[in-house]
Coordinates of C-alpha atoms in Angstrom, one line a residue:
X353 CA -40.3 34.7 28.6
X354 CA -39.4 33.5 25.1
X355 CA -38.9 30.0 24.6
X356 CA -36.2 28.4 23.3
X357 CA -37.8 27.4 20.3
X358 CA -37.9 31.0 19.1
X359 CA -35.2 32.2 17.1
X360 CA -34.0 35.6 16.8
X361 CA -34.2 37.7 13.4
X362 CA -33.6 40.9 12.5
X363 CA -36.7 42.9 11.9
X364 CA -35.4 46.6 11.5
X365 CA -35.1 48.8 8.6
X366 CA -32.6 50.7 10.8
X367 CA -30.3 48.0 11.1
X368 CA -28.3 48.0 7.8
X369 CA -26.0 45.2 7.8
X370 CA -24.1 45.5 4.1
X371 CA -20.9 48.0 4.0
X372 CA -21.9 51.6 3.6
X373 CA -20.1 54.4 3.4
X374 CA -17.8 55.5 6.3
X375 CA -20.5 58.9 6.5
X376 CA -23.1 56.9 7.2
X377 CA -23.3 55.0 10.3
X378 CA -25.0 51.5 10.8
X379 CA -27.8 51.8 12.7
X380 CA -28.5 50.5 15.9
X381 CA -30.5 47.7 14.9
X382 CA -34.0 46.3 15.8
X383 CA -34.0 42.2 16.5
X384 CA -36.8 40.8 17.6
X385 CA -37.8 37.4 18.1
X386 CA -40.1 35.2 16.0
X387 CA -41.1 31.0 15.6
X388 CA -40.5 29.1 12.6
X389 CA -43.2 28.0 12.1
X390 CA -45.0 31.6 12.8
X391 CA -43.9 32.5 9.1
X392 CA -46.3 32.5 6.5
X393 CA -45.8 29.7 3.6
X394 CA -43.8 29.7 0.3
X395 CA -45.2 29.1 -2.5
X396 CA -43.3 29.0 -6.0
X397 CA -40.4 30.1 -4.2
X398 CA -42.4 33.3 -2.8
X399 CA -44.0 34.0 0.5
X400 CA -47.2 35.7 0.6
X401 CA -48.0 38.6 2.7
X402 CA -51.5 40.5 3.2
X403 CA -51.5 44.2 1.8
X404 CA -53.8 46.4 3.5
X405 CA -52.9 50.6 1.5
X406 CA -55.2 52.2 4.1
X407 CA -56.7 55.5 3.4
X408 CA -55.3 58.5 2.4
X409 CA -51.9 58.4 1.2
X410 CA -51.8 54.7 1.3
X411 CA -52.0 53.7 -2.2
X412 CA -49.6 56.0 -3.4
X413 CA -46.9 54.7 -0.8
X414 CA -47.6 51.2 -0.9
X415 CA -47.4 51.6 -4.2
X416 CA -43.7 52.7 -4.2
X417 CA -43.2 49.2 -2.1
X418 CA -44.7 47.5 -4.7
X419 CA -43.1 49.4 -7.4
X420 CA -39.7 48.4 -5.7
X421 CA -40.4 44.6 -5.1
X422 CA -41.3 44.3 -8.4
X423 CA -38.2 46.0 -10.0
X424 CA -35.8 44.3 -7.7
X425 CA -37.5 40.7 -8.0
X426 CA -38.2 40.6 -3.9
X427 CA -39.8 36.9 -3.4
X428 CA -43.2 38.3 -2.1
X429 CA -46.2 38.4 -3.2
X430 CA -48.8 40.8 -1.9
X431 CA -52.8 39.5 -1.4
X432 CA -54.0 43.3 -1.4
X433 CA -57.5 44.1 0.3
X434 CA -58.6 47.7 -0.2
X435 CA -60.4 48.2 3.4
X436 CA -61.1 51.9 4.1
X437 CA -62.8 53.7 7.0
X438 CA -64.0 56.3 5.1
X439 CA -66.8 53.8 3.0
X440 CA -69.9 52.9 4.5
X441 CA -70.3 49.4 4.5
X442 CA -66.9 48.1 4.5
X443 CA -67.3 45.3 7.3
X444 CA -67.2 42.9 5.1
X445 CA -63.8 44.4 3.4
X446 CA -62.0 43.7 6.5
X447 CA -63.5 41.0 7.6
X448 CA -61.8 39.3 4.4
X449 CA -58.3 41.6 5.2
X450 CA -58.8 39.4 8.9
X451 CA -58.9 35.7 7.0
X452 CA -55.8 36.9 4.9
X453 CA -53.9 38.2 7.8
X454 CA -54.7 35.0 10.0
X455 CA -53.8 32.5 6.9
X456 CA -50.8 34.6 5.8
X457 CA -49.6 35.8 9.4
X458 CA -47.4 38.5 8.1
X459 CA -49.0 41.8 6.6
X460 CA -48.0 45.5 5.7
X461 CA -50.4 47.9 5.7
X462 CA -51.3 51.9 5.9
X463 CA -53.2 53.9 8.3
X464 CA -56.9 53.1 8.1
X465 CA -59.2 56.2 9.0
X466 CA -61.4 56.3 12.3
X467 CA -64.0 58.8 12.6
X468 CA -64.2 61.2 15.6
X469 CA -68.2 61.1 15.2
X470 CA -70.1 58.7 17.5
X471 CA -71.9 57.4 14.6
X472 CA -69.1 56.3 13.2
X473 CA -67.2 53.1 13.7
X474 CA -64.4 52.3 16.1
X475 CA -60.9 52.1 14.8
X476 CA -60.2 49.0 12.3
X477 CA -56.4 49.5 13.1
X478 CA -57.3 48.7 16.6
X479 CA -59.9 46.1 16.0
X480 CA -56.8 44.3 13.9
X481 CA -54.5 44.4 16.6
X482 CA -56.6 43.5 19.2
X483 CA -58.6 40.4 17.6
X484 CA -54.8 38.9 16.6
X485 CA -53.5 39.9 20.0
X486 CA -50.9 41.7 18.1
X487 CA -49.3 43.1 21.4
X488 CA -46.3 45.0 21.3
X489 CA -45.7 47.9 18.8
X490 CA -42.2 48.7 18.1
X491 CA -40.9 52.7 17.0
X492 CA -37.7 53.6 16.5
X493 CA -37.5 57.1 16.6
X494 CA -33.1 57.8 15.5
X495 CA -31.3 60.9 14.0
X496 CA -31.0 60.4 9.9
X497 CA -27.7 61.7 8.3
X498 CA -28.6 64.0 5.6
X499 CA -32.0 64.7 7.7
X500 CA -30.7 68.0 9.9
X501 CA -33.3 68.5 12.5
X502 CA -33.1 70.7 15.8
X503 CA -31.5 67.9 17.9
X504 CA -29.2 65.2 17.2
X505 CA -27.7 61.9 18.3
X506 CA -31.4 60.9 18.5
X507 CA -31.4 56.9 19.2
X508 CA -34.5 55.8 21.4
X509 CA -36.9 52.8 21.0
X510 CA -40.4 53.3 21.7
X511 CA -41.9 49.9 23.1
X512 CA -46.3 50.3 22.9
X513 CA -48.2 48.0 24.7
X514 CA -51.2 47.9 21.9
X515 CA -54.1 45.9 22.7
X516 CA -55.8 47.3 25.9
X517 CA -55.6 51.0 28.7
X518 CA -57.8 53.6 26.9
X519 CA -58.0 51.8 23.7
X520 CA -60.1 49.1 24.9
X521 CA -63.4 50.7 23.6
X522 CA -65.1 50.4 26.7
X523 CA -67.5 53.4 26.9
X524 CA -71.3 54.3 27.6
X525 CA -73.8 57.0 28.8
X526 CA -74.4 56.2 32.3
X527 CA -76.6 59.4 32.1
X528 CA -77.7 61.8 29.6
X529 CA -74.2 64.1 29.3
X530 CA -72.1 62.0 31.8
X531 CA -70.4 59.3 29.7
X532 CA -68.2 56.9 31.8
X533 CA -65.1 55.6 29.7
X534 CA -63.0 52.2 30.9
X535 CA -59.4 52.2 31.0
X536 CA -58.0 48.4 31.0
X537 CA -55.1 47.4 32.9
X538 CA -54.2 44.0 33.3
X539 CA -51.3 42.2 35.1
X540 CA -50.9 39.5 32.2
X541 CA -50.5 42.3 29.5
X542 CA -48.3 44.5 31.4
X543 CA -45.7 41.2 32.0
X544 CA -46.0 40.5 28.8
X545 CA -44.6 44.0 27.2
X546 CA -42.3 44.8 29.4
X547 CA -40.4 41.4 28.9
X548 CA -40.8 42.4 25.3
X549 CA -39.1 45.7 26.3
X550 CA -35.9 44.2 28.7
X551 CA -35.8 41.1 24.9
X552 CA -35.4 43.7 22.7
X553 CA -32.8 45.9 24.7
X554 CA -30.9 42.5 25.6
X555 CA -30.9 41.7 22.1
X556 CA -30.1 45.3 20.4
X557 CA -27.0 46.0 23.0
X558 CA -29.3 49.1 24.2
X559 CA -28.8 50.1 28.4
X560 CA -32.0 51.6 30.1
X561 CA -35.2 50.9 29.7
X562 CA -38.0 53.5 31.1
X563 CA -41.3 53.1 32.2
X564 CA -43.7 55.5 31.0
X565 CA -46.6 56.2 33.6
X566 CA -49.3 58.3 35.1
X567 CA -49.7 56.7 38.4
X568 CA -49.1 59.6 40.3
X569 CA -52.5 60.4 39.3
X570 CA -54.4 56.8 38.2
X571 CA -52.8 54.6 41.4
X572 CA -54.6 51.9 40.4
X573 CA -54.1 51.4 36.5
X574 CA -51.2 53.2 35.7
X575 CA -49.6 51.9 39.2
X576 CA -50.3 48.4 38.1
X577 CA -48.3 49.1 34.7
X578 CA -45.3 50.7 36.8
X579 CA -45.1 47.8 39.8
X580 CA -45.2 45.3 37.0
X581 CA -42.4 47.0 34.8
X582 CA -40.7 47.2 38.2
X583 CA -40.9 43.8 39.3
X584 CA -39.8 42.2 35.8
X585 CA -36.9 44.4 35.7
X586 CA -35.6 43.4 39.4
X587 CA -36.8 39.4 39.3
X588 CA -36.1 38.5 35.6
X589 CA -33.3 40.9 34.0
X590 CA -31.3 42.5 37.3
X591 CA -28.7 40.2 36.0
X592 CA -28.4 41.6 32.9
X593 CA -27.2 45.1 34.0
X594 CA -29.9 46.6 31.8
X595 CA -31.1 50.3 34.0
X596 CA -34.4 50.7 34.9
X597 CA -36.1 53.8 35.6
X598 CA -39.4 55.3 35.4
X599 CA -40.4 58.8 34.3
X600 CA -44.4 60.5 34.8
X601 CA -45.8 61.0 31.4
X602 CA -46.6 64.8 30.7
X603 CA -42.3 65.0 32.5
X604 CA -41.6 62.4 29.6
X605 CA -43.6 64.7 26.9
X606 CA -41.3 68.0 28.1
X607 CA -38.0 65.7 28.3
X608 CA -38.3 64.3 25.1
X609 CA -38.3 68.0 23.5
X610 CA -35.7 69.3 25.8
X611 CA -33.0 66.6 25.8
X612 CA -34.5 63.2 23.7
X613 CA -30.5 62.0 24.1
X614 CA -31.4 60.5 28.1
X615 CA -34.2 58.2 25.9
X616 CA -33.2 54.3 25.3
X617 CA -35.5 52.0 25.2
X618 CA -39.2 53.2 26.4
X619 CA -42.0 51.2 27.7
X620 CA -45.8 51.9 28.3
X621 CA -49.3 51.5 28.1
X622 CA -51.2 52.3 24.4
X623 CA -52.4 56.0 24.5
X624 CA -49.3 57.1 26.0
X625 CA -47.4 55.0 23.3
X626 CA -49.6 57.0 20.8
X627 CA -48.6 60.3 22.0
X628 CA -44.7 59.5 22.5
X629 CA -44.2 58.1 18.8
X630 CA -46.0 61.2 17.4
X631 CA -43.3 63.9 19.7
X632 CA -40.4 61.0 18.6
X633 CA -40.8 61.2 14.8
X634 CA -41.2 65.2 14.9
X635 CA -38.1 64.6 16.7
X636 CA -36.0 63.0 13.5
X637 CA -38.0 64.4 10.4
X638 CA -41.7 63.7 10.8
X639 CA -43.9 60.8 9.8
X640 CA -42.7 60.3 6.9
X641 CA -39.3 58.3 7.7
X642 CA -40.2 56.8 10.9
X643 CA -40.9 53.1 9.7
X644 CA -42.6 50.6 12.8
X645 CA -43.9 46.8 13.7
X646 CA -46.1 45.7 15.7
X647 CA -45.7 42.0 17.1
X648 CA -47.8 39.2 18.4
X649 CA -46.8 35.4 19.1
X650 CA -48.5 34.3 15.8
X651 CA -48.6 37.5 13.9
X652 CA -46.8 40.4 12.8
X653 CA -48.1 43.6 11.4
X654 CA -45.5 46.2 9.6
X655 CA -47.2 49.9 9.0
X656 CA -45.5 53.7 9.0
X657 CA -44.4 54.2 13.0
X658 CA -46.3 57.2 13.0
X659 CA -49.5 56.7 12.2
X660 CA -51.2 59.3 10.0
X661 CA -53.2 59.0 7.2
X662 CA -52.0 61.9 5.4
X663 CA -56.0 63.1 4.0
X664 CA -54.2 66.7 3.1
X665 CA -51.6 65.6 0.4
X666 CA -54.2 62.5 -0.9
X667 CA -53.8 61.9 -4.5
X668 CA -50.9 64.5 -5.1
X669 CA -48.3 62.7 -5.1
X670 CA -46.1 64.4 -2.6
X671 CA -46.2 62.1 0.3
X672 CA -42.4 60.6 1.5
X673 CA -42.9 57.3 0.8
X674 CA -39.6 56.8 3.3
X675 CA -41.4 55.4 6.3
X676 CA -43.7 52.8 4.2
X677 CA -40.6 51.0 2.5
X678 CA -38.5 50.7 5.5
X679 CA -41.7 49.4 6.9
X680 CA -41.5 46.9 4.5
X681 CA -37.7 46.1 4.8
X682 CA -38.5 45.5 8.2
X683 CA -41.1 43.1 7.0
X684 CA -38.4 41.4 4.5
X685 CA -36.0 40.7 7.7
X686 CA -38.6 38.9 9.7
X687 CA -39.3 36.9 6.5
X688 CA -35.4 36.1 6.5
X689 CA -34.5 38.0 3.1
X690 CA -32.1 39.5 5.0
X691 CA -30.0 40.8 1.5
X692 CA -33.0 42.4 0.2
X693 CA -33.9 44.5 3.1
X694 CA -30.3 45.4 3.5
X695 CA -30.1 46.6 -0.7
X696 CA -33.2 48.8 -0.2
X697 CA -32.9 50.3 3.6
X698 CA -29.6 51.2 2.5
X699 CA -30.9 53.3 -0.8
X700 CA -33.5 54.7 1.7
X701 CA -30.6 56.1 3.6
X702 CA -28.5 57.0 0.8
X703 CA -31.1 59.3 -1.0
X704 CA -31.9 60.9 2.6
X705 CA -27.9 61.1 3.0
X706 CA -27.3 62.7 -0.6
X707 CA -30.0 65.2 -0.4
X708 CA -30.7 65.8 -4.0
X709 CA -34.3 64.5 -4.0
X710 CA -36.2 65.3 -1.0
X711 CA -40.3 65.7 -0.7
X712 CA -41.8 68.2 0.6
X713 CA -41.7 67.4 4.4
X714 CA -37.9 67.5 4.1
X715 CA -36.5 70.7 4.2
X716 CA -36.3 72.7 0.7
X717 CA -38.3 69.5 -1.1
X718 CA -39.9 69.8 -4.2
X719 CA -39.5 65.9 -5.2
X720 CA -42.9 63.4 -5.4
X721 CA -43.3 60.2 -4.5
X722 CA -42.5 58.5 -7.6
X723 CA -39.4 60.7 -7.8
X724 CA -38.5 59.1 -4.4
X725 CA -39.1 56.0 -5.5
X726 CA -37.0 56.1 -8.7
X727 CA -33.9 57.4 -6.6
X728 CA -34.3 54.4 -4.1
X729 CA -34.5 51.8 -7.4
X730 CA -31.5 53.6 -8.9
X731 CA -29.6 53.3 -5.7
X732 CA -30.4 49.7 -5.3
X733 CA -29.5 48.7 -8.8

């Protein structure tokens, strides 16, 4: 449970909380819980937050945040390491990306590349999250006015435990062409996310949470993950009148494209997580406006919800830089600069609502990413 030293803040780009125009709804929004003293330090007036672009299209959307903060005076200033997974040799790269994220505790980043090869390394975005113990990834996959897309009233909350199951890295050769891969399930970690899950539909007014599983097939693991969700939901939150169900994954995968509306608040182990935020943001518009957090008790990491790295559009200047800055608002409201993440989510939404400048993911776009960005600024100002 969360003590009662912690202190709730909103941390959601989706949750506007200035007036806005009748047409556009406020969205449901995201608070999460964080301590005091868990924020990083201000200094001159400005707190300092680690800036990892990633690969791909990273630089050219983390470059529209930066563009923004600058223009609109935001009280941050960004300690930028340039870590890639495509460049040999760049251990010590993120090593130093590590030190600034443990002394600043608060960091935005894009998607770093993992290669499929053996040679190759295993995933820094993981590595990150797992050394910091950065344990619950947050994605809020919700219908965008402006943004038609096949379904609508879209308004679920995907809830990723992110530091062990199939992402735990736990794999050898136990023979030549036999490789034996580990799947960790623990009854600590499982607790621990779905308290996050019941926290964060207590504190967002949401109804029903759902366990994701596979333990029809994996009794042992994924059973763990559902008793556990199970037992939480009946010991700690029956009072709170909060459902709890619990659907099979590959039956979750066919729901979600049939009738996503049944959704709430979702909860499950990482690879599963992986797969549900990817069907969720095809859901509302793609990658490219599904902003996301990921949580720990001492550190919080804010990246695109979706996690691509975009290697097709690289250097074109096309990418919707959408999902980064709401990223980053979401970022601003867990710092407390509550006014500034409400100026620029709301431009977000009002360029997406108005239609006139749209990239090329949304439908009929020709605009770039520093078109984008100059709508959001002349929104905001």
């Amino acid at each position: 449970m969360f003590t009662p030293a912690l202190r709730s803040t909103a941390s959601s780009a989706l949750r506007n909380g200035v007036a806005r125009s009748a047409a556009v709804p406020v969205a449901r929004g995201m608070a999460t819980t964080v301590e005091e003293r868990r924020l990083p330090s201000k200094f001159g007036g400005k707190y300092t937050v680690t800036l990892i672009p990633g690969d791909g299209i990273g630089k050219e959307i983390t470059n529209s945040v930066k563009d923004i903060f600058t223009e609109l005076k935001v009280p941050v200033q960004f300690e930028q390491h340039d870590v890639s997974g495509e460049t040999p040799g760049g251990d010590e790269l993120f090593q130093q990306a590590m030190e600034s994220l443990k002394r600043n505790k608060v960091g935005l980043k894009g998607i770093l590349f993992t290669p499929a090869d053996a040679s190759g390394h295993n995933s820094w975005n993981v590595a990150m999250r797992q050394t910091l113990d950065i344990y619950a990834s947050v994605v809020v996959c919700k219908t965008l006015p402006g943004f038609p897309t096949r379904h609508d009233n879209v308004d679920f909350a995907i809830i990723r435990e992110n530091t062990e199951g199939e992402y735990s890295g736990l794999e050898h050769q136990s023979f030549p062409g036999v490789v034996e891969s580990l799947k960790i399930s623990t009854r600590a970690k499982a607790e621990r996310i779905a308290r996050f899950a019941f926290d964060f539909a207590m504190k967002n007014g949401r109804k029903k949470v759902t366990c994701v599983h596979k333990a029809n097939i994996m009794k042992l693991g994924d059973g763990l993950f559902l008793n556990t969700c199970k037992r939480i939901a009946e010991t700690e939150y029956g009072h709170t009148g909060i459902e709890f169900d619990s659907m099979i994954v590959d039956n979750t995968s066919m729901q979600l494209v049939s009738r996503p509306q049944q959704f709430d608040v979702m909860v499950m182990p990482n690879l599963y997580g992986n797969i549900v935020s990817n069907i969720g943001a095809a859901l509302v518009g793609g990658p490219g406006v599904v902003p996301g957090c990921n949580f720990g008790r001492e550190y919080a990491l804010f990246e695109p919800g979706c996690r691509h790295v975009g290697k097709d559009i690289m250097g074109t200047n096309k990418a919707n830089p959408s999902a980064m800055v709401l990223s980053a608002t979401m970022m601003l409201r867990h710092l407390g600069l509550e006014t500034q993440a409400n100026t620029i989510a709301s431009a977000v939404y009002d360029v997406i609502q108005e239609g006139k400048v749209r990239t090329a993911d949304m439908r009929g776009g020709t605009a770039s990413t520093s078109d984008f960005t100059k709508a959001i600024l002349a929104k905001a100002t």
